[in-house]
Amino acid sequence: MTNYLRDMTRTSEVQRSTGEYKVKPIKQKVRELLGYPYPTRIPKGVFVEQWVGISIDEFHRAKDADVKYMRNGHPLLDMSWSRADCTRYLTPLGLTDTPKSSCLGCPFHGNSQWRHIRDTSPSEWADVVEFDAAIRQGNARANASGSRLLGEAFLHRSRVPLSQAPIDHVTAAERAALRIGADETDVLENGVEDGCSPWACRGDAEALTQDDFGLAT
Ligand code: SF4
């Protein structure tokens, strides 16, 4: 996961925390389903197959799991389906507006996604606001380098606590203060275009974990 940091020499510095918030809970659940909770050794040949919905538009983001007890499958790639193919399939089923999958507290959300959570799911909104506050001082174990966070981390691009972040609109003054153009304004409102999965987190492109959960590398 990539968080937005404040008070660093480069404000665009990021903290990446692949394992802590995404892969770790998945591994915990998989071990539970297999009947071998951590740190029980999982016998050779015992594994789950996990399907990850990456389309051919983003084939470069498909990755293997980093443990033997999980095998990633990519059915959309096997069928050579693009995002447009998925939409064509979903439309007659009345599912045209199926949103991109994403983590609830994804720092790549645009304002429209934050508003959607706030306006449609108060409990999830409370959850992400609490999470945003909880990461302010970072988490050394979650940091890919194992170092303590030097600045403050935020989920929203404005580097303002989520509960106070300007998610309802971007004013001309804010645009000017951020020195952003039309494309970046669109990302601010709608989030990044790509879909996602914990195994292909765009924030982790340069920081893959090779550990089992809980053991940050
Ligand atoms: S896995 Fe994707 S949705 Fe989740 S935090 Fe990373 S970029 Fe966001």
Short mmCIF file of N, CA and C in Angstrom, two decimals, residues 42-199:
data_model
loop_
_atom_site.label_atom_id
_atom_site.label_comp_id
_atom_site.label_asym_id
_atom_site.label_seq_id
_atom_site.Cartn_x
_atom_site.Cartn_y
_atom_site.Cartn_z
N ILE A 42 2.57 -26.32 6.96
CA ILE A 42 1.60 -26.85 6.01
C ILE A 42 2.27 -27.95 5.20
N PRO A 43 1.68 -29.15 5.19
CA PRO A 43 2.31 -30.27 4.49
C PRO A 43 2.50 -29.97 3.00
N LYS A 44 3.52 -30.56 2.46
CA LYS A 44 3.82 -30.41 1.03
C LYS A 44 2.62 -30.89 0.21
N GLY A 45 2.28 -30.20 -0.83
CA GLY A 45 1.19 -30.62 -1.71
C GLY A 45 -0.17 -30.10 -1.30
N VAL A 46 -0.26 -29.47 -0.09
CA VAL A 46 -1.54 -28.90 0.34
C VAL A 46 -1.54 -27.42 -0.07
N PHE A 47 -2.53 -27.03 -0.85
CA PHE A 47 -2.57 -25.64 -1.29
C PHE A 47 -4.00 -25.25 -1.68
N VAL A 48 -4.23 -23.97 -1.78
CA VAL A 48 -5.49 -23.46 -2.33
C VAL A 48 -5.19 -22.82 -3.68
N GLU A 49 -6.19 -22.85 -4.56
CA GLU A 49 -6.05 -22.10 -5.80
C GLU A 49 -6.89 -20.85 -5.67
N GLN A 50 -6.28 -19.73 -5.87
CA GLN A 50 -6.96 -18.45 -5.70
C GLN A 50 -7.07 -17.76 -7.06
N TRP A 51 -8.28 -17.41 -7.44
CA TRP A 51 -8.47 -16.77 -8.74
C TRP A 51 -8.41 -15.26 -8.58
N VAL A 52 -7.62 -14.64 -9.41
CA VAL A 52 -7.44 -13.19 -9.38
C VAL A 52 -7.92 -12.62 -10.71
N GLY A 53 -8.82 -11.63 -10.65
CA GLY A 53 -9.48 -11.14 -11.87
C GLY A 53 -8.70 -10.04 -12.58
N ILE A 54 -7.56 -10.38 -13.11
CA ILE A 54 -6.80 -9.39 -13.90
C ILE A 54 -7.07 -9.63 -15.38
N SER A 55 -7.49 -8.57 -16.08
CA SER A 55 -7.79 -8.71 -17.51
C SER A 55 -6.52 -8.49 -18.33
N ILE A 56 -6.64 -8.77 -19.64
CA ILE A 56 -5.43 -8.69 -20.47
C ILE A 56 -4.90 -7.26 -20.60
N ASP A 57 -5.76 -6.27 -20.29
CA ASP A 57 -5.26 -4.88 -20.32
C ASP A 57 -4.12 -4.70 -19.31
N GLU A 58 -4.15 -5.53 -18.27
CA GLU A 58 -3.17 -5.35 -17.20
C GLU A 58 -2.42 -6.65 -16.91
N PHE A 59 -2.16 -7.42 -17.98
CA PHE A 59 -1.55 -8.74 -17.77
C PHE A 59 -0.23 -8.66 -17.02
N HIS A 60 0.47 -7.52 -17.17
CA HIS A 60 1.79 -7.38 -16.54
C HIS A 60 1.70 -7.36 -15.02
N ARG A 61 0.46 -7.23 -14.50
CA ARG A 61 0.32 -7.16 -13.05
C ARG A 61 0.00 -8.51 -12.43
N ALA A 62 -0.13 -9.53 -13.25
CA ALA A 62 -0.40 -10.87 -12.71
C ALA A 62 0.88 -11.41 -12.07
N LYS A 63 0.74 -11.95 -10.89
CA LYS A 63 1.91 -12.45 -10.18
C LYS A 63 1.60 -13.80 -9.52
N ASP A 64 2.64 -14.57 -9.33
CA ASP A 64 2.48 -15.80 -8.56
C ASP A 64 2.46 -15.44 -7.08
N ALA A 65 1.81 -16.30 -6.28
CA ALA A 65 1.89 -16.13 -4.84
C ALA A 65 3.31 -16.47 -4.41
N ASP A 66 3.70 -15.99 -3.24
CA ASP A 66 5.07 -16.22 -2.80
C ASP A 66 5.19 -17.34 -1.77
N VAL A 67 4.12 -18.12 -1.63
CA VAL A 67 4.18 -19.28 -0.74
C VAL A 67 3.61 -20.49 -1.48
N LYS A 68 4.08 -21.68 -1.09
CA LYS A 68 3.68 -22.87 -1.84
C LYS A 68 2.22 -23.27 -1.58
N TYR A 69 1.65 -22.81 -0.44
CA TYR A 69 0.28 -23.24 -0.14
C TYR A 69 -0.77 -22.38 -0.82
N MET A 70 -0.36 -21.47 -1.67
CA MET A 70 -1.30 -20.69 -2.46
C MET A 70 -0.84 -20.66 -3.91
N ARG A 71 -1.79 -20.92 -4.81
CA ARG A 71 -1.47 -20.83 -6.24
C ARG A 71 -2.46 -19.86 -6.88
N ASN A 72 -1.95 -18.86 -7.52
CA ASN A 72 -2.82 -17.87 -8.15
C ASN A 72 -3.24 -18.32 -9.54
N GLY A 73 -4.54 -18.24 -9.79
CA GLY A 73 -5.05 -18.48 -11.14
C GLY A 73 -5.59 -17.18 -11.71
N HIS A 74 -5.53 -17.03 -13.02
CA HIS A 74 -5.98 -15.79 -13.67
C HIS A 74 -6.93 -16.15 -14.81
N PRO A 75 -8.20 -16.44 -14.46
CA PRO A 75 -9.14 -16.92 -15.48
C PRO A 75 -9.37 -15.94 -16.62
N LEU A 76 -9.36 -14.64 -16.34
CA LEU A 76 -9.59 -13.67 -17.41
C LEU A 76 -8.43 -13.69 -18.41
N LEU A 77 -7.23 -13.89 -17.91
CA LEU A 77 -6.08 -14.00 -18.81
C LEU A 77 -6.18 -15.29 -19.62
N ASP A 78 -6.61 -16.38 -18.95
CA ASP A 78 -6.75 -17.66 -19.66
C ASP A 78 -7.74 -17.52 -20.82
N MET A 79 -8.78 -16.68 -20.62
CA MET A 79 -9.80 -16.52 -21.66
C MET A 79 -9.46 -15.35 -22.59
N SER A 80 -8.35 -14.67 -22.32
CA SER A 80 -7.95 -13.49 -23.10
C SER A 80 -9.02 -12.40 -23.07
N TRP A 81 -9.64 -12.21 -21.92
CA TRP A 81 -10.68 -11.19 -21.78
C TRP A 81 -10.07 -9.85 -21.40
N SER A 82 -10.57 -8.81 -22.08
CA SER A 82 -10.19 -7.44 -21.73
C SER A 82 -11.26 -6.87 -20.80
N ARG A 83 -11.02 -5.67 -20.33
CA ARG A 83 -12.04 -5.02 -19.50
C ARG A 83 -13.33 -4.84 -20.30
N ALA A 84 -13.19 -4.52 -21.59
CA ALA A 84 -14.38 -4.34 -22.44
C ALA A 84 -15.15 -5.66 -22.55
N ASP A 85 -14.45 -6.78 -22.63
CA ASP A 85 -15.13 -8.09 -22.68
C ASP A 85 -15.93 -8.31 -21.39
N CYS A 86 -15.34 -7.93 -20.27
CA CYS A 86 -16.03 -8.10 -18.98
C CYS A 86 -17.31 -7.26 -18.96
N THR A 87 -17.21 -6.02 -19.44
CA THR A 87 -18.38 -5.14 -19.46
C THR A 87 -19.46 -5.71 -20.37
N ARG A 88 -19.02 -6.23 -21.55
CA ARG A 88 -19.99 -6.84 -22.49
C ARG A 88 -20.72 -8.01 -21.83
N TYR A 89 -20.00 -8.77 -21.02
CA TYR A 89 -20.59 -9.92 -20.35
C TYR A 89 -21.55 -9.47 -19.24
N LEU A 90 -21.16 -8.43 -18.51
CA LEU A 90 -21.94 -8.01 -17.34
C LEU A 90 -23.19 -7.21 -17.70
N THR A 91 -23.13 -6.47 -18.82
CA THR A 91 -24.24 -5.58 -19.17
C THR A 91 -25.59 -6.29 -19.27
N PRO A 92 -25.71 -7.40 -20.03
CA PRO A 92 -27.02 -8.06 -20.11
C PRO A 92 -27.48 -8.62 -18.76
N LEU A 93 -26.57 -8.75 -17.83
CA LEU A 93 -26.93 -9.25 -16.50
C LEU A 93 -27.34 -8.11 -15.57
N GLY A 94 -27.37 -6.89 -16.12
CA GLY A 94 -27.76 -5.74 -15.31
C GLY A 94 -26.66 -5.28 -14.37
N LEU A 95 -25.43 -5.63 -14.70
CA LEU A 95 -24.31 -5.30 -13.81
C LEU A 95 -23.31 -4.36 -14.48
N THR A 96 -23.81 -3.50 -15.34
CA THR A 96 -22.92 -2.58 -16.07
C THR A 96 -22.10 -1.71 -15.15
N ASP A 97 -22.71 -1.31 -14.04
CA ASP A 97 -22.03 -0.37 -13.14
C ASP A 97 -21.17 -1.06 -12.09
N THR A 98 -20.79 -2.30 -12.34
CA THR A 98 -19.93 -3.00 -11.38
C THR A 98 -18.66 -2.18 -11.15
N PRO A 99 -18.38 -1.79 -9.91
CA PRO A 99 -17.19 -0.96 -9.68
C PRO A 99 -15.91 -1.78 -9.72
N LYS A 100 -14.81 -1.07 -9.87
CA LYS A 100 -13.51 -1.72 -9.79
C LYS A 100 -13.36 -2.31 -8.39
N SER A 101 -12.74 -3.46 -8.30
CA SER A 101 -12.50 -3.99 -6.96
C SER A 101 -11.34 -3.21 -6.35
N SER A 102 -11.43 -2.98 -5.08
CA SER A 102 -10.33 -2.30 -4.40
C SER A 102 -10.45 -2.48 -2.90
N CYS A 103 -9.34 -2.27 -2.22
CA CYS A 103 -9.36 -2.31 -0.76
C CYS A 103 -10.17 -1.10 -0.27
N LEU A 104 -10.83 -1.28 0.85
CA LEU A 104 -11.64 -0.20 1.40
C LEU A 104 -10.79 1.05 1.65
N GLY A 105 -9.64 0.86 2.22
CA GLY A 105 -8.79 2.00 2.57
C GLY A 105 -7.70 2.25 1.55
N CYS A 106 -8.02 2.12 0.28
CA CYS A 106 -6.99 2.30 -0.75
C CYS A 106 -6.64 3.78 -0.90
N PRO A 107 -5.37 4.11 -0.79
CA PRO A 107 -4.98 5.52 -0.94
C PRO A 107 -5.07 6.02 -2.38
N PHE A 108 -5.39 5.13 -3.32
CA PHE A 108 -5.57 5.54 -4.70
C PHE A 108 -7.02 5.91 -5.01
N HIS A 109 -7.89 5.81 -4.00
CA HIS A 109 -9.28 6.22 -4.23
C HIS A 109 -9.33 7.68 -4.66
N GLY A 110 -10.27 7.98 -5.56
CA GLY A 110 -10.57 9.37 -5.88
C GLY A 110 -11.64 9.86 -4.92
N ASN A 111 -11.93 11.16 -4.99
CA ASN A 111 -12.94 11.72 -4.09
C ASN A 111 -14.30 11.06 -4.25
N SER A 112 -14.65 10.68 -5.49
CA SER A 112 -15.97 10.07 -5.69
C SER A 112 -16.06 8.74 -4.95
N GLN A 113 -14.93 8.00 -4.90
CA GLN A 113 -14.98 6.73 -4.16
C GLN A 113 -15.07 6.97 -2.65
N TRP A 114 -14.33 7.98 -2.17
CA TRP A 114 -14.44 8.28 -0.74
C TRP A 114 -15.86 8.72 -0.40
N ARG A 115 -16.46 9.55 -1.26
CA ARG A 115 -17.83 10.01 -1.00
C ARG A 115 -18.79 8.83 -0.99
N HIS A 116 -18.57 7.90 -1.95
CA HIS A 116 -19.47 6.75 -2.02
C HIS A 116 -19.44 5.96 -0.70
N ILE A 117 -18.25 5.76 -0.17
CA ILE A 117 -18.16 5.03 1.11
C ILE A 117 -18.86 5.84 2.21
N ARG A 118 -18.54 7.14 2.27
CA ARG A 118 -19.13 7.99 3.33
C ARG A 118 -20.65 8.02 3.25
N ASP A 119 -21.18 8.13 2.01
CA ASP A 119 -22.61 8.35 1.86
C ASP A 119 -23.44 7.08 1.83
N THR A 120 -22.81 5.94 1.60
CA THR A 120 -23.59 4.71 1.49
C THR A 120 -23.30 3.70 2.59
N SER A 121 -22.19 3.88 3.28
CA SER A 121 -21.85 2.87 4.29
C SER A 121 -21.18 3.53 5.50
N PRO A 122 -21.98 4.06 6.40
CA PRO A 122 -21.42 4.77 7.57
C PRO A 122 -20.44 3.92 8.37
N SER A 123 -20.71 2.63 8.48
CA SER A 123 -19.81 1.81 9.29
C SER A 123 -18.45 1.65 8.61
N GLU A 124 -18.47 1.49 7.26
CA GLU A 124 -17.20 1.39 6.55
C GLU A 124 -16.45 2.73 6.56
N TRP A 125 -17.21 3.81 6.49
CA TRP A 125 -16.59 5.13 6.56
C TRP A 125 -15.91 5.32 7.92
N ALA A 126 -16.60 4.93 8.98
CA ALA A 126 -16.01 5.03 10.31
C ALA A 126 -14.74 4.18 10.39
N ASP A 127 -14.79 3.05 9.73
CA ASP A 127 -13.65 2.13 9.72
C ASP A 127 -12.44 2.77 9.04
N VAL A 128 -12.65 3.37 7.85
CA VAL A 128 -11.51 3.94 7.14
C VAL A 128 -10.99 5.20 7.82
N VAL A 129 -11.91 5.97 8.42
CA VAL A 129 -11.46 7.17 9.15
C VAL A 129 -10.59 6.74 10.33
N GLU A 130 -11.01 5.69 11.01
CA GLU A 130 -10.23 5.18 12.14
C GLU A 130 -8.87 4.64 11.66
N PHE A 131 -8.90 3.94 10.52
CA PHE A 131 -7.67 3.39 9.97
C PHE A 131 -6.71 4.51 9.58
N ASP A 132 -7.26 5.55 8.95
CA ASP A 132 -6.44 6.68 8.53
C ASP A 132 -5.74 7.30 9.74
N ALA A 133 -6.48 7.45 10.84
CA ALA A 133 -5.87 8.03 12.04
C ALA A 133 -4.81 7.09 12.61
N ALA A 134 -5.07 5.79 12.49
CA ALA A 134 -4.16 4.81 13.10
C ALA A 134 -2.81 4.73 12.38
N ILE A 135 -2.79 5.08 11.10
CA ILE A 135 -1.52 4.97 10.36
C ILE A 135 -0.69 6.26 10.43
N ARG A 136 -1.19 7.27 11.14
CA ARG A 136 -0.52 8.57 11.09
C ARG A 136 0.97 8.48 11.43
N GLN A 137 1.29 7.69 12.40
CA GLN A 137 2.70 7.57 12.78
C GLN A 137 3.38 6.38 12.10
N GLY A 138 2.66 5.76 11.19
CA GLY A 138 3.28 4.67 10.45
C GLY A 138 3.39 3.41 11.29
N ASN A 139 3.96 2.43 10.72
CA ASN A 139 4.13 1.14 11.39
C ASN A 139 5.42 0.54 10.87
N ALA A 140 6.41 0.53 11.72
CA ALA A 140 7.73 0.09 11.28
C ALA A 140 7.71 -1.31 10.68
N ARG A 141 6.89 -2.18 11.25
CA ARG A 141 6.86 -3.55 10.73
C ARG A 141 6.26 -3.60 9.35
N ALA A 142 5.36 -2.62 9.09
CA ALA A 142 4.71 -2.59 7.79
C ALA A 142 5.56 -1.89 6.74
N ASN A 143 6.58 -1.19 7.18
CA ASN A 143 7.43 -0.50 6.23
C ASN A 143 8.35 -1.51 5.56
N ALA A 144 8.42 -1.45 4.23
CA ALA A 144 9.18 -2.46 3.51
C ALA A 144 10.63 -2.51 3.96
N SER A 145 11.19 -1.39 4.39
CA SER A 145 12.59 -1.39 4.80
C SER A 145 12.74 -1.68 6.28
N GLY A 146 11.65 -1.76 6.99
CA GLY A 146 11.73 -2.02 8.42
C GLY A 146 12.07 -0.77 9.22
N SER A 147 12.11 0.38 8.55
CA SER A 147 12.47 1.62 9.24
C SER A 147 11.21 2.32 9.74
N ARG A 148 11.39 3.08 10.78
CA ARG A 148 10.24 3.85 11.27
C ARG A 148 9.90 4.96 10.29
N LEU A 149 8.62 5.29 10.26
CA LEU A 149 8.17 6.35 9.37
C LEU A 149 8.70 7.69 9.87
N LEU A 150 9.20 8.51 8.94
CA LEU A 150 9.78 9.78 9.35
C LEU A 150 8.76 10.92 9.35
N GLY A 151 7.71 10.79 8.56
CA GLY A 151 6.72 11.86 8.51
C GLY A 151 5.40 11.37 9.05
N GLU A 152 4.33 11.85 8.48
CA GLU A 152 3.00 11.39 8.84
C GLU A 152 2.33 10.81 7.61
N ALA A 153 1.60 9.73 7.80
CA ALA A 153 0.96 9.08 6.66
C ALA A 153 -0.53 9.40 6.64
N PHE A 154 -1.06 9.53 5.42
CA PHE A 154 -2.48 9.84 5.23
C PHE A 154 -3.02 8.99 4.09
N LEU A 155 -4.30 8.70 4.15
CA LEU A 155 -4.92 7.98 3.03
C LEU A 155 -5.29 8.92 1.90
N HIS A 156 -5.66 10.16 2.21
CA HIS A 156 -6.10 11.08 1.16
C HIS A 156 -4.92 11.86 0.59
N ARG A 157 -5.01 12.11 -0.72
CA ARG A 157 -3.92 12.80 -1.41
C ARG A 157 -3.62 14.18 -0.86
N SER A 158 -4.61 14.80 -0.23
CA SER A 158 -4.42 16.15 0.30
C SER A 158 -3.51 16.14 1.53
N ARG A 159 -3.22 14.96 2.05
CA ARG A 159 -2.45 14.82 3.29
C ARG A 159 -3.14 15.55 4.44
N VAL A 160 -4.44 15.36 4.47
CA VAL A 160 -5.30 15.89 5.54
C VAL A 160 -6.04 14.68 6.10
N PRO A 161 -6.30 14.63 7.42
CA PRO A 161 -7.07 13.50 7.96
C PRO A 161 -8.33 13.27 7.13
N LEU A 162 -8.62 12.00 6.87
CA LEU A 162 -9.73 11.67 5.97
C LEU A 162 -11.05 12.31 6.39
N SER A 163 -11.28 12.39 7.70
CA SER A 163 -12.55 12.95 8.18
C SER A 163 -12.68 14.44 7.82
N GLN A 164 -11.53 15.08 7.54
CA GLN A 164 -11.58 16.52 7.20
C GLN A 164 -11.13 16.78 5.76
N ALA A 165 -10.79 15.75 5.04
CA ALA A 165 -10.24 15.93 3.69
C ALA A 165 -11.29 16.50 2.75
N PRO A 166 -10.86 17.28 1.75
CA PRO A 166 -11.81 17.91 0.81
C PRO A 166 -12.30 16.92 -0.24
N ILE A 167 -13.21 16.05 0.18
CA ILE A 167 -13.64 15.01 -0.76
C ILE A 167 -14.90 15.42 -1.55
N ASP A 168 -15.50 16.55 -1.21
CA ASP A 168 -16.74 16.91 -1.90
C ASP A 168 -16.51 17.66 -3.20
N HIS A 169 -15.41 18.34 -3.30
CA HIS A 169 -15.13 19.04 -4.56
C HIS A 169 -13.68 19.49 -4.53
N VAL A 170 -13.16 19.78 -5.69
CA VAL A 170 -11.83 20.37 -5.78
C VAL A 170 -12.03 21.78 -6.32
N THR A 171 -11.75 22.78 -5.50
CA THR A 171 -11.95 24.15 -5.94
C THR A 171 -10.78 24.59 -6.82
N ALA A 172 -11.00 25.66 -7.55
CA ALA A 172 -9.94 26.20 -8.40
C ALA A 172 -8.73 26.57 -7.53
N ALA A 173 -9.00 27.09 -6.33
CA ALA A 173 -7.90 27.48 -5.44
C ALA A 173 -7.10 26.25 -5.01
N GLU A 174 -7.82 25.17 -4.71
CA GLU A 174 -7.12 23.94 -4.32
C GLU A 174 -6.30 23.39 -5.47
N ARG A 175 -6.89 23.46 -6.66
CA ARG A 175 -6.16 22.99 -7.86
C ARG A 175 -4.88 23.79 -8.03
N ALA A 176 -5.02 25.09 -7.84
CA ALA A 176 -3.84 25.96 -8.00
C ALA A 176 -2.81 25.65 -6.93
N ALA A 177 -3.30 25.43 -5.69
CA ALA A 177 -2.36 25.14 -4.59
C ALA A 177 -1.63 23.83 -4.83
N LEU A 178 -2.34 22.88 -5.41
CA LEU A 178 -1.73 21.58 -5.68
C LEU A 178 -0.94 21.60 -6.98
N ARG A 179 -1.11 22.66 -7.75
CA ARG A 179 -0.44 22.83 -9.05
C ARG A 179 -0.69 21.60 -9.92
N ILE A 180 -1.96 21.26 -10.08
CA ILE A 180 -2.30 20.09 -10.89
C ILE A 180 -3.14 20.50 -12.09
N GLY A 181 -3.05 19.70 -13.14
CA GLY A 181 -3.79 19.98 -14.35
C GLY A 181 -5.06 19.16 -14.43
N ALA A 182 -5.67 19.15 -15.61
CA ALA A 182 -6.97 18.48 -15.79
C ALA A 182 -6.87 16.97 -15.53
N ASP A 183 -5.80 16.33 -16.03
CA ASP A 183 -5.67 14.88 -15.85
C ASP A 183 -5.58 14.51 -14.37
N GLU A 184 -4.75 15.27 -13.65
CA GLU A 184 -4.59 14.96 -12.23
C GLU A 184 -5.87 15.27 -11.45
N THR A 185 -6.58 16.30 -11.90
CA THR A 185 -7.87 16.62 -11.25
C THR A 185 -8.83 15.45 -11.44
N ASP A 186 -8.78 14.84 -12.62
CA ASP A 186 -9.64 13.69 -12.89
C ASP A 186 -9.28 12.53 -11.96
N VAL A 187 -7.99 12.29 -11.77
CA VAL A 187 -7.56 11.21 -10.86
C VAL A 187 -7.99 11.52 -9.44
N LEU A 188 -7.87 12.78 -9.06
CA LEU A 188 -8.29 13.19 -7.72
C LEU A 188 -9.76 12.90 -7.50
N GLU A 189 -10.57 13.10 -8.53
CA GLU A 189 -12.00 12.88 -8.41
C GLU A 189 -12.37 11.41 -8.57
N ASN A 190 -11.79 10.76 -9.57
CA ASN A 190 -12.25 9.41 -9.91
C ASN A 190 -11.29 8.29 -9.52
N GLY A 191 -10.13 8.64 -9.00
CA GLY A 191 -9.16 7.62 -8.66
C GLY A 191 -8.41 7.19 -9.91
N VAL A 192 -7.44 6.29 -9.71
CA VAL A 192 -6.67 5.82 -10.87
C VAL A 192 -7.52 4.85 -11.67
N GLU A 193 -7.20 4.71 -12.94
CA GLU A 193 -8.05 3.94 -13.83
C GLU A 193 -7.93 2.44 -13.61
N ASP A 194 -6.73 1.98 -13.31
CA ASP A 194 -6.50 0.54 -13.20
C ASP A 194 -7.34 -0.13 -12.12
N GLY A 195 -7.66 -1.39 -12.34
CA GLY A 195 -8.28 -2.19 -11.30
C GLY A 195 -7.18 -2.68 -10.36
N CYS A 196 -7.53 -3.60 -9.47
CA CYS A 196 -6.52 -3.96 -8.49
C CYS A 196 -6.79 -5.29 -7.83
N SER A 197 -5.79 -5.81 -7.20
CA SER A 197 -5.92 -6.95 -6.31
C SER A 197 -4.74 -6.89 -5.37
N PRO A 198 -4.89 -7.49 -4.17
CA PRO A 198 -3.77 -7.44 -3.23
C PRO A 198 -2.50 -8.02 -3.81
N TRP A 199 -2.65 -8.93 -4.78
CA TRP A 199 -1.47 -9.55 -5.38
C TRP A 199 -0.89 -8.69 -6.47
#
